[in-house]
Amino acid sequence: MSAIREYTTDEVAAHNARDDLWVTINGKVYDVTKYVRDHPGGPDVLIDVAGADATEAYEDVGHSEDADEILEAFLIGTLKDARERTRPKAVRLIQPATPSPPVSSTKTKSSVRSAALATVSAGSVVLSLYFSCRSYSTLPASWPSFTGVQTSLGSLIRSPQTPFAFGGFYTGFAAATAISSAIGGIVGSKLSQMTQIKSGFTQYPPHVKRRRIVRSNPHLAKGFLDPKEYKSLPLIRKDTLSPSVFKFVFQLPNPQDVVGLPIGQHVAIRANVNGTMVSRSYTPTSNNLDKGVLELVIKCYPDGLLTGQHLANLEVGDMIQLRGPKGAMKYTKGICTKIGMIAGGTGITPMYQLIRAICEDATDLTSISLIYANRTEEDILLRRELDAFAQRYPQNLKIWYMLDHPSQDWPFGKGYVTPEIMKERLPSSSPDTKIMLCGPPGMVNASKKALVSMGFQAPGAVAKMSDQVFCF
């Protein structure tokens, strides 16, 4: 590759028209004239920064890896005396939480034992005095009479045959200690049970575990694709769906392999076209239920660098390079109950992927309302498959076709997708509703404005799963 040229700021500024548009990003100069028409955000976004430094605008939007790859195809040089722009790092302070001191069960038990021992000691002294006085007949008359104790132990203490008859006080102390120990042990045990705080798993009754069968989602299974590295696949079939639309079928290495693509995501195809490495992204119409193959429906524009000059000329046996999965959307059952879709032309491919996954899942009750716009009836892609799903699963899918040039007996809509058509054919705004858009930039931008006027939340510059209006 020849040495890259260096341009001055004035040289770049001279190319500031729609049909001659240069920009600089991070010190590199790009000629994006041929990309103005295809820019997802519309041509006005590029025209606003024509001939100027677009670094801040480009980074603030947060372009994806796909955009970075596309941009590299238009690189023509570097900017002289360019300054590197660094983004300040955000500083976040984290306050450590102060843990509360745990309650010690050992301390509680010790307190209970101490109380019990104090009870034993006090009882021993009192009973010792009692029995000592009784043995010498000096017990005051005002003291209470413990008949049972006096009869059984008192006689024992005064009996000549009793070995402990000497010294009434010591004998009484020994007897009192035995009695108090027994009483204190019982009292201490009961108090310990009453004051013990149950915690952790000990407070719950034992539970018998039952074996549960968990079925994995086949659409989340990993497969052939690699998100970081390009891999090659051979073309085994190429069907012409219309004069410029083809269905490409590529073969995976093994018959039981899956592509490994979550529903709603896409792949990037890369090719060397006339010495320039070009990359574009496409959504397969196949999924992980189709083992051994990867299917893509692509419209090949005559002036398209990748589609017109490369993909349109592919023959059976030729290899392509692709990687993935990529994209912000990863559909799973339950993210919403109603989905409204607006698609134009080949923008039907990501919609078809979702439609197929929802209809083929007997447990997915999500309701889909699709508005699909094309120029003529012959341009409607995947119509046979879409109509079959709508007929078989009417509770899941309702379709309204729109044509620019319909026949006289056309039973559906005519013209542009207007706000009135959206209100009539799409679900209204609610927390459980999502709208998905994919098609020409003009149609997508007009649809966004209309949906916002209908009460939907405007999407951000970068698509996120949480967006109420999601743009593929």
Coordinates of C-alpha atoms in Angstrom, one line a residue:
M1 CA 0.0 0.0 0.0
S2 CA 1.4 3.4 -1.0
A3 CA 2.3 6.0 1.7
I4 CA -0.7 7.9 3.0
R5 CA -0.9 11.6 2.1
E6 CA -0.9 14.5 4.6
Y7 CA -3.4 17.3 4.2
T8 CA -3.7 20.8 5.7
T9 CA -6.8 22.2 7.4
D10 CA -7.4 24.5 4.5
E11 CA -7.3 21.7 2.0
V12 CA -9.9 19.7 3.9
A13 CA -12.1 22.8 4.4
A14 CA -12.3 23.2 0.6
H15 CA -14.3 19.9 0.3
N16 CA -17.5 21.0 2.1
A17 CA -20.3 20.2 -0.4
R18 CA -22.7 17.3 -0.5
D19 CA -21.1 16.0 -3.7
D20 CA -17.6 16.6 -2.4
L21 CA -17.5 16.0 1.3
W22 CA -14.4 15.4 3.5
V23 CA -14.1 15.3 7.3
T24 CA -11.3 14.8 9.8
I25 CA -11.7 12.5 12.8
N26 CA -8.9 11.9 15.3
G27 CA -6.3 13.4 13.0
K28 CA -7.3 11.3 9.9
V29 CA -8.9 12.6 6.8
Y30 CA -11.9 10.8 5.2
D31 CA -13.6 11.3 1.9
V32 CA -17.2 10.3 2.7
T33 CA -18.8 11.7 -0.5
K34 CA -20.0 8.2 -1.6
Y35 CA -21.4 7.4 1.9
V36 CA -23.6 10.5 2.2
R37 CA -26.6 8.7 0.8
D38 CA -26.2 5.6 2.9
H39 CA -25.5 7.3 6.3
P40 CA -28.0 5.9 8.8
G41 CA -28.4 9.3 10.5
G42 CA -29.3 11.0 7.2
P43 CA -27.2 13.2 4.9
D44 CA -27.7 16.4 7.0
V45 CA -25.5 15.0 9.8
L46 CA -22.5 14.7 7.5
I47 CA -23.2 18.0 5.7
D48 CA -23.1 19.9 9.0
V49 CA -19.5 18.8 9.6
A50 CA -18.4 18.9 5.9
G51 CA -14.8 20.1 5.6
A52 CA -14.4 20.4 9.4
D53 CA -13.1 18.4 12.3
A54 CA -15.9 15.9 13.2
T55 CA -14.1 14.1 16.0
E56 CA -16.3 15.4 18.8
A57 CA -19.5 14.8 16.9
Y58 CA -18.4 11.3 16.0
E59 CA -17.3 10.2 19.5
D60 CA -20.3 11.9 21.3
V61 CA -22.7 9.7 19.3
G62 CA -20.8 6.6 20.3
H63 CA -20.5 4.8 16.9
S64 CA -20.3 1.0 16.9
E65 CA -17.5 -1.2 15.6
D66 CA -19.4 -1.5 12.3
A67 CA -19.2 2.3 11.8
D68 CA -15.5 2.3 12.6
E69 CA -14.9 -0.4 9.9
I70 CA -17.0 1.4 7.4
L71 CA -15.2 4.7 8.1
E72 CA -11.8 3.1 7.4
A73 CA -12.9 2.3 3.8
F74 CA -13.0 6.1 3.2
L75 CA -9.6 7.0 4.7
I76 CA -7.5 9.1 2.3
G77 CA -4.8 10.7 4.5
T78 CA -3.9 12.4 7.8
L79 CA -4.2 15.9 9.0
K80 CA -1.1 18.0 9.3
D81 CA -0.3 19.2 12.9
A82 CA -3.3 17.3 14.3
R83 CA -3.7 17.4 18.0
E84 CA -4.8 14.2 19.8
R85 CA -8.1 14.6 21.6
T86 CA -8.3 12.9 25.0
R87 CA -11.6 12.4 26.8
P88 CA -11.5 13.3 30.5
K89 CA -12.0 10.4 32.8
A90 CA -14.9 10.5 35.2
V91 CA -14.1 10.2 38.9
R92 CA -16.5 8.4 41.1
L93 CA -16.4 8.4 44.9
I94 CA -17.5 5.3 46.7
Q95 CA -18.5 5.7 50.3
P96 CA -17.8 2.4 52.2
A97 CA -20.8 1.2 54.1
T98 CA -20.3 0.9 57.9
P99 CA -21.3 -2.6 58.9
S100 CA -23.3 -2.9 62.1
P101 CA -21.7 -5.0 64.8
P102 CA -23.1 -8.5 64.8
V103 CA -25.0 -9.7 67.8
S104 CA -23.0 -12.4 69.5
S105 CA -25.0 -15.4 70.6
T106 CA -22.0 -16.5 72.7
K107 CA -22.2 -13.3 74.7
T108 CA -25.9 -13.8 75.3
K109 CA -25.4 -17.4 76.5
S110 CA -22.7 -16.3 78.8
S111 CA -24.9 -13.7 80.4
V112 CA -27.6 -16.3 81.0
R113 CA -25.1 -18.7 82.5
S114 CA -23.8 -15.9 84.8
A115 CA -27.3 -15.2 86.0
A116 CA -28.0 -18.9 86.7
L117 CA -24.8 -19.2 88.7
A118 CA -25.7 -16.1 90.8
T119 CA -29.0 -17.7 91.5
V120 CA -27.3 -21.0 92.6
S121 CA -24.9 -19.1 94.9
A122 CA -27.6 -17.0 96.6
G123 CA -29.8 -20.0 97.0
S124 CA -27.0 -22.0 98.6
V125 CA -26.3 -19.3 101.3
V126 CA -30.0 -18.9 102.2
L127 CA -30.7 -22.7 102.4
S128 CA -27.4 -23.2 104.4
L129 CA -28.6 -20.7 107.0
Y130 CA -32.0 -22.3 107.1
F131 CA -30.7 -25.9 107.7
S132 CA -28.0 -24.7 110.1
C133 CA -30.5 -23.0 112.3
R134 CA -33.0 -25.9 112.2
S135 CA -30.2 -28.3 113.2
Y136 CA -29.7 -26.3 116.4
S137 CA -33.4 -25.4 116.9
T138 CA -32.6 -21.7 116.6
L139 CA -34.8 -21.0 113.5
P140 CA -36.8 -17.9 114.2
A141 CA -40.6 -18.5 114.4
S142 CA -41.2 -15.8 111.8
W143 CA -39.3 -17.8 109.1
P144 CA -41.5 -19.8 106.7
S145 CA -41.8 -23.5 107.3
F146 CA -40.7 -25.7 104.4
T147 CA -42.5 -28.8 105.6
G148 CA -41.3 -31.1 102.9
V149 CA -37.7 -30.1 103.2
Q150 CA -37.8 -30.0 107.0
T151 CA -39.3 -33.4 107.3
S152 CA -36.9 -35.1 104.8
L153 CA -33.6 -33.4 105.2
G154 CA -34.0 -31.9 108.7
S155 CA -34.4 -35.3 110.3
L156 CA -31.5 -36.5 108.2
I157 CA -29.2 -33.7 109.5
R158 CA -30.2 -34.3 113.1
S159 CA -30.0 -38.1 112.9
P160 CA -27.2 -39.7 114.9
Q161 CA -26.6 -42.2 112.1
T162 CA -26.1 -39.5 109.6
P163 CA -22.4 -39.0 108.8
F164 CA -22.9 -35.3 108.4
A165 CA -24.6 -34.9 111.8
F166 CA -21.5 -33.0 113.0
G167 CA -21.7 -29.3 112.2
G168 CA -25.2 -28.3 111.0
F169 CA -24.0 -25.3 108.9
Y170 CA -21.6 -27.3 106.7
T171 CA -24.1 -30.1 106.2
G172 CA -26.8 -27.6 105.4
F173 CA -24.5 -25.8 103.0
A174 CA -23.8 -29.1 101.1
A175 CA -27.4 -30.1 100.9
A176 CA -28.4 -26.6 99.8
T177 CA -25.8 -26.5 97.1
A178 CA -27.1 -29.7 95.6
I179 CA -30.6 -28.5 95.6
S180 CA -29.7 -25.1 94.3
S181 CA -27.6 -26.5 91.5
A182 CA -30.4 -28.7 90.3
I183 CA -32.9 -25.8 90.4
G184 CA -30.3 -23.3 88.9
G185 CA -29.5 -25.7 86.0
I186 CA -33.2 -26.1 85.1
V187 CA -33.8 -22.3 85.4
G188 CA -30.7 -21.5 83.4
S189 CA -31.6 -23.9 80.6
K190 CA -35.0 -22.4 80.3
L191 CA -33.8 -18.8 80.3
S192 CA -31.1 -19.7 77.7
Q193 CA -33.8 -21.1 75.4
M194 CA -36.0 -18.0 75.9
T195 CA -33.3 -15.5 75.2
Q196 CA -31.4 -17.3 72.4
I197 CA -32.0 -15.5 69.1
K198 CA -32.3 -17.8 66.2
S199 CA -30.5 -16.7 63.0
G200 CA -29.3 -18.0 59.7
F201 CA -30.5 -21.4 58.4
T202 CA -31.3 -22.7 61.9
Q203 CA -34.6 -20.7 62.0
Y204 CA -36.0 -22.5 59.0
P205 CA -37.4 -26.0 58.9
P206 CA -35.5 -28.6 56.8
H207 CA -36.4 -28.5 53.1
V208 CA -36.2 -31.4 50.7
K209 CA -34.7 -30.4 47.3
R210 CA -36.5 -31.5 44.2
R211 CA -34.8 -31.9 40.9
R212 CA -36.0 -29.3 38.4
I213 CA -35.5 -29.5 34.6
V214 CA -34.2 -26.3 33.1
R215 CA -34.4 -26.0 29.4
S216 CA -31.8 -23.8 27.8
N217 CA -32.7 -21.2 25.1
P218 CA -31.3 -22.5 21.8
H219 CA -30.9 -19.0 20.4
L220 CA -28.4 -18.1 23.1
A221 CA -26.1 -21.1 22.4
K222 CA -22.6 -20.4 21.2
G223 CA -21.7 -21.6 17.7
F224 CA -19.5 -21.0 14.7
L225 CA -19.3 -17.2 14.9
D226 CA -16.5 -15.3 16.7
P227 CA -17.1 -11.7 17.7
K228 CA -13.4 -10.7 17.4
E229 CA -12.1 -12.7 14.5
Y230 CA -13.3 -13.1 10.9
K231 CA -14.0 -16.7 9.7
S232 CA -14.5 -18.1 6.2
L233 CA -17.5 -19.9 4.9
P234 CA -18.2 -21.3 1.4
L235 CA -21.3 -20.4 -0.7
I236 CA -23.4 -23.5 -1.4
R237 CA -26.5 -21.9 -2.9
K238 CA -27.5 -18.5 -4.4
D239 CA -31.2 -17.8 -5.2
T240 CA -32.5 -14.8 -7.0
L241 CA -35.5 -13.4 -5.2
S242 CA -35.8 -10.3 -7.4
P243 CA -33.7 -8.6 -10.1
S244 CA -31.3 -7.2 -7.4
V245 CA -32.1 -9.3 -4.3
F246 CA -30.4 -12.6 -3.6
K247 CA -30.6 -15.3 -1.0
F248 CA -27.1 -16.5 -0.1
V249 CA -26.7 -19.9 1.7
F250 CA -23.4 -20.6 3.3
Q251 CA -22.3 -23.9 4.8
L252 CA -21.0 -24.3 8.3
P253 CA -18.0 -26.7 8.9
N254 CA -20.2 -29.5 10.3
P255 CA -23.9 -30.5 9.6
Q256 CA -24.8 -30.2 13.3
D257 CA -23.1 -26.8 13.8
V258 CA -25.2 -23.7 14.7
V259 CA -24.2 -20.2 13.7
G260 CA -24.4 -18.9 17.3
L261 CA -26.4 -15.8 16.7
P262 CA -28.9 -14.4 19.3
I263 CA -32.2 -13.2 17.9
G264 CA -31.9 -9.5 16.8
Q265 CA -28.2 -9.5 16.2
H266 CA -26.2 -9.4 13.0
V267 CA -22.9 -10.3 11.3
A268 CA -20.2 -8.3 9.5
I269 CA -19.0 -9.4 6.1
R270 CA -15.6 -8.3 4.9
A271 CA -14.0 -8.4 1.5
N272 CA -11.1 -6.9 -0.5
V273 CA -12.7 -4.9 -3.3
N274 CA -10.3 -3.3 -5.8
G275 CA -7.5 -3.2 -3.2
T276 CA -9.8 -1.7 -0.5
M277 CA -11.0 -3.6 2.5
V278 CA -14.7 -3.1 2.8
S279 CA -17.0 -4.2 5.6
R280 CA -20.8 -4.1 5.9
S281 CA -23.3 -5.7 8.4
Y282 CA -26.3 -7.9 7.6
T283 CA -28.9 -9.8 9.6
P284 CA -29.3 -13.5 8.7
T285 CA -32.7 -14.9 8.1
S286 CA -31.6 -18.2 9.6
N287 CA -31.0 -18.8 13.3
N288 CA -29.7 -21.5 15.6
L289 CA -32.6 -23.9 14.8
D290 CA -31.1 -24.1 11.2
K291 CA -28.2 -26.4 11.7
G292 CA -25.3 -26.5 9.3
V293 CA -26.1 -23.4 7.3
L294 CA -26.2 -19.6 7.5
E295 CA -28.7 -17.7 5.2
L296 CA -28.6 -14.1 4.2
V297 CA -31.0 -12.1 2.1
I298 CA -29.2 -9.1 0.6
K299 CA -30.1 -6.4 -1.9
C300 CA -27.1 -5.7 -4.3
Y301 CA -27.0 -2.1 -5.5
P302 CA -25.2 -1.7 -8.8
D303 CA -23.0 1.1 -7.4
G304 CA -22.5 -0.6 -4.1
L305 CA -18.9 -1.2 -3.3
L306 CA -19.4 -4.5 -1.4
T307 CA -22.8 -5.6 -2.7
G308 CA -22.7 -4.6 -6.4
Q309 CA -19.0 -5.3 -7.0
H310 CA -18.5 -8.3 -4.8
L311 CA -21.6 -10.2 -3.4
A312 CA -23.6 -9.9 -6.6
N313 CA -20.8 -11.7 -8.4
L314 CA -20.3 -14.6 -5.9
E315 CA -20.6 -18.1 -7.3
V316 CA -21.2 -21.4 -5.6
G317 CA -17.9 -22.5 -4.0
D318 CA -16.6 -18.9 -3.3
M319 CA -15.7 -18.0 0.2
I320 CA -16.7 -15.0 2.3
Q321 CA -15.3 -13.7 5.6
L322 CA -17.6 -12.8 8.4
R323 CA -17.6 -12.3 12.2
G324 CA -20.2 -11.7 14.9
P325 CA -22.6 -11.7 16.7
K326 CA -22.9 -7.9 16.8
G327 CA -25.6 -5.4 17.7
A328 CA -27.4 -4.0 20.7
M329 CA -30.6 -6.1 20.3
K330 CA -30.7 -9.5 21.9
Y331 CA -34.4 -10.5 22.0
T332 CA -35.6 -12.8 24.8
K333 CA -39.2 -13.7 25.6
G334 CA -40.9 -11.3 28.0
I335 CA -39.1 -8.0 27.2
C336 CA -42.5 -6.7 26.2
T337 CA -46.0 -7.9 25.4
K338 CA -46.5 -5.8 22.2
I339 CA -44.1 -5.0 19.4
G340 CA -44.8 -2.6 16.5
M341 CA -42.5 -2.8 13.5
I342 CA -41.9 -0.5 10.6
A343 CA -39.7 -1.9 7.8
G344 CA -38.7 -0.7 4.4
G345 CA -37.1 -2.9 1.7
T346 CA -34.3 -5.1 3.0
G347 CA -35.0 -3.7 6.5
I348 CA -37.3 -6.6 6.8
T349 CA -34.5 -9.1 7.6
P350 CA -34.0 -8.2 11.3
M351 CA -37.8 -8.0 11.7
Y352 CA -38.2 -11.4 10.1
Q353 CA -35.7 -12.9 12.5
L354 CA -37.7 -11.7 15.5
I355 CA -41.1 -12.7 13.9
R356 CA -39.8 -16.2 13.2
A357 CA -38.4 -16.7 16.7
I358 CA -41.7 -15.5 18.4
C359 CA -44.0 -17.5 16.1
E360 CA -42.0 -20.7 16.4
D361 CA -42.0 -20.5 20.2
A362 CA -45.3 -21.9 21.5
T363 CA -44.8 -20.2 24.9
D364 CA -44.1 -16.7 23.5
L365 CA -47.4 -14.7 23.4
T366 CA -45.9 -11.5 22.2
S367 CA -48.2 -9.6 19.8
I368 CA -46.5 -8.2 16.6
S369 CA -47.9 -5.5 14.3
L370 CA -45.8 -5.0 11.1
I371 CA -46.0 -2.2 8.6
Y372 CA -43.8 -3.2 5.6
A373 CA -43.2 -0.6 2.9
N374 CA -41.9 -1.2 -0.7
R375 CA -42.1 0.4 -4.1
T376 CA -43.8 -2.4 -5.9
E377 CA -45.4 -5.8 -5.0
E378 CA -42.5 -7.6 -6.6
D379 CA -40.1 -5.9 -4.2
I380 CA -41.7 -7.5 -1.1
L381 CA -39.1 -9.8 0.3
L382 CA -39.9 -13.0 2.2
R383 CA -43.6 -12.4 1.5
R384 CA -44.4 -16.1 1.3
E385 CA -42.8 -16.8 4.7
L386 CA -44.4 -13.7 6.3
D387 CA -47.9 -14.5 5.0
A388 CA -47.5 -18.1 6.3
F389 CA -46.6 -17.0 9.8
A390 CA -49.5 -14.5 9.8
Q391 CA -52.0 -17.2 8.7
R392 CA -50.8 -19.8 11.1
Y393 CA -50.3 -17.5 14.1
P394 CA -52.9 -14.7 13.8
Q395 CA -52.7 -14.1 17.6
N396 CA -49.0 -13.3 17.2
L397 CA -48.6 -11.5 13.9
K398 CA -50.6 -8.9 11.9
I399 CA -49.1 -7.4 8.7
W400 CA -50.0 -4.3 6.7
Y401 CA -48.1 -3.8 3.4
M402 CA -47.5 -0.4 1.9
L403 CA -46.6 0.2 -1.8
D404 CA -45.6 3.3 -3.7
H405 CA -47.0 1.9 -7.0
P406 CA -49.7 -0.7 -6.2
S407 CA -52.1 -2.4 -8.7
Q408 CA -55.7 -1.4 -8.9
D409 CA -56.9 -4.4 -6.8
W410 CA -54.2 -4.0 -4.2
P411 CA -55.9 -4.7 -0.8
F412 CA -53.4 -3.0 1.5
G413 CA -52.0 0.5 1.9
K414 CA -50.6 3.0 -0.7
G415 CA -47.9 5.7 -0.4
Y416 CA -45.8 6.6 2.5
V417 CA -46.0 5.4 6.1
T418 CA -47.8 8.3 7.6
P419 CA -48.6 9.1 11.3
E420 CA -52.2 8.2 10.6
I421 CA -51.2 4.8 9.3
M422 CA -49.0 4.3 12.4
K423 CA -51.9 5.2 14.8
E424 CA -54.2 2.8 13.0
R425 CA -51.8 -0.2 12.6
L426 CA -49.4 0.0 15.5
P427 CA -50.0 -0.5 19.3
S428 CA -50.2 2.7 21.3
S429 CA -47.5 3.9 23.7
S430 CA -47.3 2.0 26.9
P431 CA -44.5 0.7 29.3
D432 CA -45.0 -2.8 27.8
T433 CA -44.7 -1.8 24.1
K434 CA -41.7 -1.5 21.9
I435 CA -41.4 -0.1 18.3
M436 CA -38.7 -1.3 16.0
L437 CA -37.5 0.5 12.9
C438 CA -35.3 -0.6 10.0
G439 CA -35.1 0.8 6.5
P440 CA -34.0 3.8 4.4
P441 CA -32.7 6.7 6.5
G442 CA -35.5 9.1 5.3
M443 CA -38.2 6.6 6.3
V444 CA -36.6 5.9 9.7
N445 CA -36.1 9.6 10.6
A446 CA -39.7 10.5 9.6
S447 CA -41.0 7.5 11.6
K448 CA -39.1 8.6 14.7
K449 CA -40.6 12.1 14.7
A450 CA -44.1 10.7 14.2
L451 CA -43.7 8.1 17.0
V452 CA -42.6 10.9 19.4
S453 CA -45.7 12.9 18.6
M454 CA -47.7 9.8 19.4
G455 CA -46.2 9.6 23.0
F456 CA -43.3 7.3 22.5
Q457 CA -39.9 8.1 24.0
A458 CA -37.4 9.4 21.4
P459 CA -34.4 7.0 21.0
G460 CA -30.9 8.0 21.6
A461 CA -28.1 8.4 19.1
V462 CA -26.9 4.9 19.9
A463 CA -29.4 2.1 20.0
K464 CA -30.0 0.4 23.4
M465 CA -32.1 -2.6 24.4
S466 CA -34.0 -0.3 26.8
D467 CA -35.1 2.1 24.1
Q468 CA -38.9 2.2 23.6
V469 CA -38.2 3.0 19.9
F470 CA -35.3 0.7 18.7
C471 CA -33.5 1.3 15.5
F472 CA -31.6 -1.5 13.9

